[in-house]
PDB file of C-alpha atoms in Angstrom:
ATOM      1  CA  UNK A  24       0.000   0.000   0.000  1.00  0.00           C
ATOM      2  CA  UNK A  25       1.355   3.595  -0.798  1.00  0.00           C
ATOM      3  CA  UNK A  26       0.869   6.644   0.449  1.00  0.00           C
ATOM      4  CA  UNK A  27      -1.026   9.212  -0.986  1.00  0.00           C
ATOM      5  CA  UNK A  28       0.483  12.475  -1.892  1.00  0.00           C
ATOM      6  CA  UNK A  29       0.213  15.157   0.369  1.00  0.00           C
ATOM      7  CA  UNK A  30      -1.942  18.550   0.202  1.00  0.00           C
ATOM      8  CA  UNK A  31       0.876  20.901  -0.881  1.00  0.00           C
ATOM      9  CA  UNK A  32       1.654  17.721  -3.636  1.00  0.00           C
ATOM     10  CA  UNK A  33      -1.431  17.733  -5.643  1.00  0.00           C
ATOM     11  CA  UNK A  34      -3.545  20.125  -8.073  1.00  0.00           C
ATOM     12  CA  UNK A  35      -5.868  22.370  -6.438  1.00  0.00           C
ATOM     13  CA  UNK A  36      -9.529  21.689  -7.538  1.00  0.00           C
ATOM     14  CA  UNK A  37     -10.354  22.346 -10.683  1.00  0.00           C
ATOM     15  CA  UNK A  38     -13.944  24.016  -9.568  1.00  0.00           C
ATOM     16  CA  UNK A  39     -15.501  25.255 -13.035  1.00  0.00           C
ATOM     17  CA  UNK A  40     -14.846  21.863 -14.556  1.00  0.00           C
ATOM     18  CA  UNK A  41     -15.805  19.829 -11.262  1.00  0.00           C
ATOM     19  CA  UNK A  42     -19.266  22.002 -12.072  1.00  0.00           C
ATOM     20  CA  UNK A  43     -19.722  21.495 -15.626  1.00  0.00           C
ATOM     21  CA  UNK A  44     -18.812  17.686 -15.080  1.00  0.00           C
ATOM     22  CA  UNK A  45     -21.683  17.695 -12.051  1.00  0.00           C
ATOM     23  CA  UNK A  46     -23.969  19.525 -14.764  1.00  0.00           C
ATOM     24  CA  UNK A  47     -23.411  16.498 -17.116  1.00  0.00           C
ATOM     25  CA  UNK A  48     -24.103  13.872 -14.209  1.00  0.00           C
ATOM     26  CA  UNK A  49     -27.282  15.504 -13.425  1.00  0.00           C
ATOM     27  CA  UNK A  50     -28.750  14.985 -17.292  1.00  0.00           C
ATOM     28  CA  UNK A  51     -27.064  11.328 -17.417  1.00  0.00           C
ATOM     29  CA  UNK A  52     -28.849  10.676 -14.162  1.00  0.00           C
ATOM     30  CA  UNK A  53     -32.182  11.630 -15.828  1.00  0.00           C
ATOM     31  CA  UNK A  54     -32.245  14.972 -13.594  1.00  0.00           C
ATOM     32  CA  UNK A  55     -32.709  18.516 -15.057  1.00  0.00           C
ATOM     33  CA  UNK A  56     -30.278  20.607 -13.901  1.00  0.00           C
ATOM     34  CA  UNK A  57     -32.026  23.902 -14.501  1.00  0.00           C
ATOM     35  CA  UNK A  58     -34.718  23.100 -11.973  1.00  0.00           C
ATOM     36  CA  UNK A  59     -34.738  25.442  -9.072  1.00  0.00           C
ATOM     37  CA  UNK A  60     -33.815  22.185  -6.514  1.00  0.00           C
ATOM     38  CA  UNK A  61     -30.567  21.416  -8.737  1.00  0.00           C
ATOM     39  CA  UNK A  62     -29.743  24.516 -10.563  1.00  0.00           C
ATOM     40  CA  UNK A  63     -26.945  25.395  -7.516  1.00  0.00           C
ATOM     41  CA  UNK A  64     -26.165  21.894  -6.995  1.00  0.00           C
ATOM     42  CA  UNK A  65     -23.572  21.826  -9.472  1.00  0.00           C
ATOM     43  CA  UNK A  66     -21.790  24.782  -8.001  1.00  0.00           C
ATOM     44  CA  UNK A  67     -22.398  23.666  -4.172  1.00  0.00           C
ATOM     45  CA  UNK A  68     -21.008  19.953  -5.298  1.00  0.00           C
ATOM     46  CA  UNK A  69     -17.869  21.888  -7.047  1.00  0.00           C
ATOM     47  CA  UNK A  70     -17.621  24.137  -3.662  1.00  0.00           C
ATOM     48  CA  UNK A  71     -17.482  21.628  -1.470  1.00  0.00           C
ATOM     49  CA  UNK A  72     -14.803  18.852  -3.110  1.00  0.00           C
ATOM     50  CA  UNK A  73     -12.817  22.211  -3.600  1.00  0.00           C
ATOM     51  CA  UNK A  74     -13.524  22.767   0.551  1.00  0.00           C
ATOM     52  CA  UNK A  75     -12.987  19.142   1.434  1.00  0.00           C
ATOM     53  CA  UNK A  76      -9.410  18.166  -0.622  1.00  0.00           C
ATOM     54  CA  UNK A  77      -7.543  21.498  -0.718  1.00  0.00           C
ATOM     55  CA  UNK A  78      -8.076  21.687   2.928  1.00  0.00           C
ATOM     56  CA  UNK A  79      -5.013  23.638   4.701  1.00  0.00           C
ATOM     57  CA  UNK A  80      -4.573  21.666   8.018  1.00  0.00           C
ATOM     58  CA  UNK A  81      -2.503  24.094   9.577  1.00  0.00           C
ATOM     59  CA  UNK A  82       0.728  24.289  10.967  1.00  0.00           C
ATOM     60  CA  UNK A  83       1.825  20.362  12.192  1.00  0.00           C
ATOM     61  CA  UNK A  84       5.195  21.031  13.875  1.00  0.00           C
ATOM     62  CA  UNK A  85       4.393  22.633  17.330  1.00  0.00           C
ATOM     63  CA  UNK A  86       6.592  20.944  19.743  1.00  0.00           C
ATOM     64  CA  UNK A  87       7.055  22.175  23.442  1.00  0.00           C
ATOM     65  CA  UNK A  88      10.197  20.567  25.421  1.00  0.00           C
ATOM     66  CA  UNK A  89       9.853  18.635  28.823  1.00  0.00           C
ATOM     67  CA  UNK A  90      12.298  18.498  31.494  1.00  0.00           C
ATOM     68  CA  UNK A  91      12.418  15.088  32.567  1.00  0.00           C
ATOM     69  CA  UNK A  92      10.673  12.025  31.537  1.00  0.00           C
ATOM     70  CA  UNK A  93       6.931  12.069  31.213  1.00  0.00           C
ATOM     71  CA  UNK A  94       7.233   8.626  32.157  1.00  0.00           C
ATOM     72  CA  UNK A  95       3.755   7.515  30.636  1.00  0.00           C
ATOM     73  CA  UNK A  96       1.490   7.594  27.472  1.00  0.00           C
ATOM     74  CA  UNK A  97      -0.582  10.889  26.166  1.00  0.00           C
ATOM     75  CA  UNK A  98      -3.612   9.642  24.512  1.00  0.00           C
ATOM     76  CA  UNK A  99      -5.677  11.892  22.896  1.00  0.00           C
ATOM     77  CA  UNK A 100      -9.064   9.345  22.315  1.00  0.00           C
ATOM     78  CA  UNK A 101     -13.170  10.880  20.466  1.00  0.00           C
ATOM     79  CA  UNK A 102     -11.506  12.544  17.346  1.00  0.00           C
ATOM     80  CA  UNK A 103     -14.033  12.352  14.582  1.00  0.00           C
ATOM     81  CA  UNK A 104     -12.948  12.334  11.175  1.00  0.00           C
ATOM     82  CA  UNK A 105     -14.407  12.126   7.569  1.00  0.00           C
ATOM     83  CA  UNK A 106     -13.088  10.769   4.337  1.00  0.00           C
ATOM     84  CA  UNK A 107     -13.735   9.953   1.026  1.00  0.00           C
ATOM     85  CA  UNK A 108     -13.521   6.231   0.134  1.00  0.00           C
ATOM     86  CA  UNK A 109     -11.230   6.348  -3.092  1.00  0.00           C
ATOM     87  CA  UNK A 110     -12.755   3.124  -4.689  1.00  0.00           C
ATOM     88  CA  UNK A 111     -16.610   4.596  -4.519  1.00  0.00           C
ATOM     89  CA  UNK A 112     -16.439   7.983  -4.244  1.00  0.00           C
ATOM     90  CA  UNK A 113     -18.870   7.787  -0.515  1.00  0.00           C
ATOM     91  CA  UNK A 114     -18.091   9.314   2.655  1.00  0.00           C
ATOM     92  CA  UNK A 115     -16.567   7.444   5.275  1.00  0.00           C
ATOM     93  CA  UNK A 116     -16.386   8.220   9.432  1.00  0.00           C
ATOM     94  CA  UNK A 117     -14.050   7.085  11.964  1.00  0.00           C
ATOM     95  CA  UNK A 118     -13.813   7.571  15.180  1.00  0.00           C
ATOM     96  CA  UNK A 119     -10.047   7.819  16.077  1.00  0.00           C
ATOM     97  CA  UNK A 120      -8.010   7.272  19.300  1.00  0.00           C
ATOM     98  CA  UNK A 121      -4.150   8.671  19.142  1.00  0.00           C
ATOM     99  CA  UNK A 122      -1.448   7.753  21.571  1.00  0.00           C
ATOM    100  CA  UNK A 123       2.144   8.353  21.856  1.00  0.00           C
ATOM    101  CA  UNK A 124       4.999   8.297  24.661  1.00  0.00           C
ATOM    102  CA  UNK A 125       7.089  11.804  24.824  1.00  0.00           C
ATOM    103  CA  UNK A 126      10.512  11.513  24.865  1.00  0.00           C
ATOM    104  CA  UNK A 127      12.155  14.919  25.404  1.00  0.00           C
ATOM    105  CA  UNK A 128       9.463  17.209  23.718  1.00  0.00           C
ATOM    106  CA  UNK A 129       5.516  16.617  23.538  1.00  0.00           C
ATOM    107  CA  UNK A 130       3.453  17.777  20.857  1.00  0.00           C
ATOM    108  CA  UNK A 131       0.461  20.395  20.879  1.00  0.00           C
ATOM    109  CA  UNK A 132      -2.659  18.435  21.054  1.00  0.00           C
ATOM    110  CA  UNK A 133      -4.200  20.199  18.141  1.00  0.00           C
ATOM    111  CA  UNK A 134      -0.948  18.843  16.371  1.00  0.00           C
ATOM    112  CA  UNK A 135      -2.470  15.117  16.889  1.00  0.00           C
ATOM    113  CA  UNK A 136      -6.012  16.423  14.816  1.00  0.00           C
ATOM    114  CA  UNK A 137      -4.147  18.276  12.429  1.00  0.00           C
ATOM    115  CA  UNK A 138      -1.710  15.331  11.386  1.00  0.00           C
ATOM    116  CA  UNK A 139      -5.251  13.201  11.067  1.00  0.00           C
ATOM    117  CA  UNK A 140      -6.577  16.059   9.372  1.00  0.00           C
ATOM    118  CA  UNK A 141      -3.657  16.352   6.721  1.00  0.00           C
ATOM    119  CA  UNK A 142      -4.727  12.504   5.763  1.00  0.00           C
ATOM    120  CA  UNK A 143      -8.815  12.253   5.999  1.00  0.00           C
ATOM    121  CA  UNK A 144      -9.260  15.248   3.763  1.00  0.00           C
ATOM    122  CA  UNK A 145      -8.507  13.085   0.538  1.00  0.00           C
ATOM    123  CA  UNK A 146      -9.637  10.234  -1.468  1.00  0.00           C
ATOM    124  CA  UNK A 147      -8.504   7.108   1.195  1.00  0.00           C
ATOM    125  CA  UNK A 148      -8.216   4.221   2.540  1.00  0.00           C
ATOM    126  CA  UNK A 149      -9.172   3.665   6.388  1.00  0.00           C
ATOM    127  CA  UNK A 150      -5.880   1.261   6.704  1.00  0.00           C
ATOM    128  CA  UNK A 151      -3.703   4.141   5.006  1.00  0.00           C
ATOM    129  CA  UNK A 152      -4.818   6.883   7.128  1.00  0.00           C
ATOM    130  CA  UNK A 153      -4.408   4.776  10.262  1.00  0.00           C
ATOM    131  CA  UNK A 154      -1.002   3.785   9.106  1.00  0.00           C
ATOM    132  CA  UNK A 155       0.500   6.699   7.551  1.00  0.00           C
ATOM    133  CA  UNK A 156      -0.659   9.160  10.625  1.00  0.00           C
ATOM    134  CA  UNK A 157       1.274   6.947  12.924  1.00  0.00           C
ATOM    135  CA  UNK A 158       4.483   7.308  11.277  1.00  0.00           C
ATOM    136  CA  UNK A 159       3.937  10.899  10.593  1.00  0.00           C
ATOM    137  CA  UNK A 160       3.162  11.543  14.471  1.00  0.00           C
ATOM    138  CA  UNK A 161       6.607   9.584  14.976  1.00  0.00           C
ATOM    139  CA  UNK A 162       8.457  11.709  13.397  1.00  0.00           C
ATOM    140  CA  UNK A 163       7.048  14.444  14.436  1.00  0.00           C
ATOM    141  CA  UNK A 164       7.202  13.160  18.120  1.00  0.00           C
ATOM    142  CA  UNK A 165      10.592  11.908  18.093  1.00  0.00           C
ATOM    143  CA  UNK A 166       9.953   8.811  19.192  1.00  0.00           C
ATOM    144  CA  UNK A 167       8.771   5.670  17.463  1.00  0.00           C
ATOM    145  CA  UNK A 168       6.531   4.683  20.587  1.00  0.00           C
ATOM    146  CA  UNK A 169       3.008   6.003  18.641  1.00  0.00           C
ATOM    147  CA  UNK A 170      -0.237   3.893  18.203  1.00  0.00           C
ATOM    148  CA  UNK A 171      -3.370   5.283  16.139  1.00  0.00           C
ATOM    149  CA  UNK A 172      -6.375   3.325  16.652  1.00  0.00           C
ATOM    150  CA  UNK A 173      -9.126   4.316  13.792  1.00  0.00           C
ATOM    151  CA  UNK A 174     -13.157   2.300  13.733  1.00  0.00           C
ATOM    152  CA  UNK A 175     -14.843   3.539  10.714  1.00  0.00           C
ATOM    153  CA  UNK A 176     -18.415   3.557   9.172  1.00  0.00           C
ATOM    154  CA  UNK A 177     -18.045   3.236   5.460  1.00  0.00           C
ATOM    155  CA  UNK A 178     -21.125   4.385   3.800  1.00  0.00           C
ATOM    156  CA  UNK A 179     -20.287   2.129   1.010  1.00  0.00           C
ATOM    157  CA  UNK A 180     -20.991  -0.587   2.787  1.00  0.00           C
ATOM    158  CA  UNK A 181     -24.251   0.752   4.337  1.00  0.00           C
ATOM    159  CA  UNK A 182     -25.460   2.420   1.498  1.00  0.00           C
ATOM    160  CA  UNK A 183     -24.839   0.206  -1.299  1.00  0.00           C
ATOM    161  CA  UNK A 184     -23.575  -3.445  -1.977  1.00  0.00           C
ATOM    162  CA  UNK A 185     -24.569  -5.483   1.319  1.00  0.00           C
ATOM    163  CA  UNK A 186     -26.238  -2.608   3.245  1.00  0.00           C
ATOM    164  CA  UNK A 187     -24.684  -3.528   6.316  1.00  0.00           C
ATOM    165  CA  UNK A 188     -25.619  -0.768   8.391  1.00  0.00           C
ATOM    166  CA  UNK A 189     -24.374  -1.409  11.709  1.00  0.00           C
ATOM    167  CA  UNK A 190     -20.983  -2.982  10.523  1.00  0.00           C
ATOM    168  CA  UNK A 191     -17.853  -0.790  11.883  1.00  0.00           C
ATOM    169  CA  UNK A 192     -14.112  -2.018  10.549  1.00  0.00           C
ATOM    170  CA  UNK A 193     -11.341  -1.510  13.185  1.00  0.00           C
ATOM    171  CA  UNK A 194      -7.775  -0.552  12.280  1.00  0.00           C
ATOM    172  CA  UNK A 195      -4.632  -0.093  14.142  1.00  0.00           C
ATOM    173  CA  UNK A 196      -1.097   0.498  14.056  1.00  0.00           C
ATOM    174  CA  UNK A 197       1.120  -0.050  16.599  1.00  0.00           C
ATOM    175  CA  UNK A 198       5.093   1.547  16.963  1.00  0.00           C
ATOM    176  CA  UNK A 199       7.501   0.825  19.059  1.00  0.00           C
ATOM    177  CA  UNK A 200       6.333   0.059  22.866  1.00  0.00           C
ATOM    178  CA  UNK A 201       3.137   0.560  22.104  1.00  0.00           C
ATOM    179  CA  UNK A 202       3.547  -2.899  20.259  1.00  0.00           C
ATOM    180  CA  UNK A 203       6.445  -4.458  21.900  1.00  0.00           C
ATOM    181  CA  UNK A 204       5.446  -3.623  25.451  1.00  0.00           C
ATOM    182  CA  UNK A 205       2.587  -5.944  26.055  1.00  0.00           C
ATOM    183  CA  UNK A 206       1.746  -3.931  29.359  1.00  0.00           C
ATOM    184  CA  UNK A 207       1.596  -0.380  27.993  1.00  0.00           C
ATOM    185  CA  UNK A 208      -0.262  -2.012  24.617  1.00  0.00           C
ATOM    186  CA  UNK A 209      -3.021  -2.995  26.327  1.00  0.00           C
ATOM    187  CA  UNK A 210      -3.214  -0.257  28.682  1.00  0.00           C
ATOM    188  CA  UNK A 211      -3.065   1.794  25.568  1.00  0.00           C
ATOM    189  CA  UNK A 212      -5.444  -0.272  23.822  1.00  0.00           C
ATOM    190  CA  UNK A 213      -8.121  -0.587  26.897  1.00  0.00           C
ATOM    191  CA  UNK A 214      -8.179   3.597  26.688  1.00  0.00           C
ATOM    192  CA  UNK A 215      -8.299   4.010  23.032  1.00  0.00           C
ATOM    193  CA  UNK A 216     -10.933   1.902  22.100  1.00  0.00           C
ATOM    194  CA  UNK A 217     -13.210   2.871  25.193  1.00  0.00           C
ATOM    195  CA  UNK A 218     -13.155   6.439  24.182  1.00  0.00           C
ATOM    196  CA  UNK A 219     -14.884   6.364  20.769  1.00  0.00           C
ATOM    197  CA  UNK A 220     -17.151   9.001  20.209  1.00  0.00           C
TER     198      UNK A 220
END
């Protein structure tokens, strides 16, 4: 699995196209698009995947230093996120759970969101967000002891195919202690999942 590029990597939105294209997807849907519920639509549609991927997640480096050891795990647990499944084009939630272990700086809490942030807003894959936002919070943290714990509702599965409504998928990765440590994992674990939103 790759990664996906990054925000500052990719073409902005191409909003008059993304409208005319919408325009056209109306009419092949059997829609008029010059009825007063849909004559906007195209626009709003355009507005919105313009909102959603070129999405400026702010500044991810805010570090403060620590004298000492922290000695434990920050977990930062009830983030909700949305994506964009990249193999149907539907909405998808999760409900995310971040921890790390400080070694001689923490990071701003915001920091944790915004690092999420700088993945979800994208076409994706629940797996790659959960994977690619612990490595990036490693780096950014200093320290490879990071676990991001991610339970989604994919609306392509509730909406279409088998309609499973209630279904959530579960996805974690696990760095350094937070794997190898089989003490501080499941403490870890025990916190992360309990807090979903």
């Amino acid at each position: 699995m790759t990664s996906i590029p990054m925000h500052a990597q990719r073409r902005s939105v191409d909003r008059p196209r993304v409208e005319e294209l919408t325009r056209q997807l109306l009419l092949a849907l059997g829609e008029d698009p010059d009825r007063d519920g849909l004559k906007d639509t195209p626009r709003r549609f355009a507005d919105w995947w313009g909102e959603f991927l070129d999405h400026d997640p702010g500044k991810l480096t805010t570090t403060f230093a620590q004298e000492g050891q922290y000695g434990d795990f920050v977990l930062l647990g009830g983030i909700e996120a949305w994506s964009v499944c990249e193999h149907h084009l539907l909405p998808f939630r999760l409900d995310v759970s971040i921890a790390y272990v400080p070694d001689t700086t923490v990071l701003g809490l915001s920091k944790l969101v915004r690092h999420l942030e700088a993945h979800t807003h994208a076409l994706q894959l629940q797996e790659r967000i959960t994977r690619d936002v612990a490595h990036d919070l490693a780096k950014a943290a200093g320290s490879d002891d990071v676990a991001v714990f991610t339970v989604g509702e994919h609306l392509c599965m509730s909406m279409r195919g088998v309609r499973a409504t209630a279904v959530r998928t579960t996805t974690m990765c696990r760095l350094g202690r937070t794997e190898s440590d089989p003490d501080l994992a499941a403490r870890i674990e025990r916190l992360a999942l309990a807090s979903r939103t």
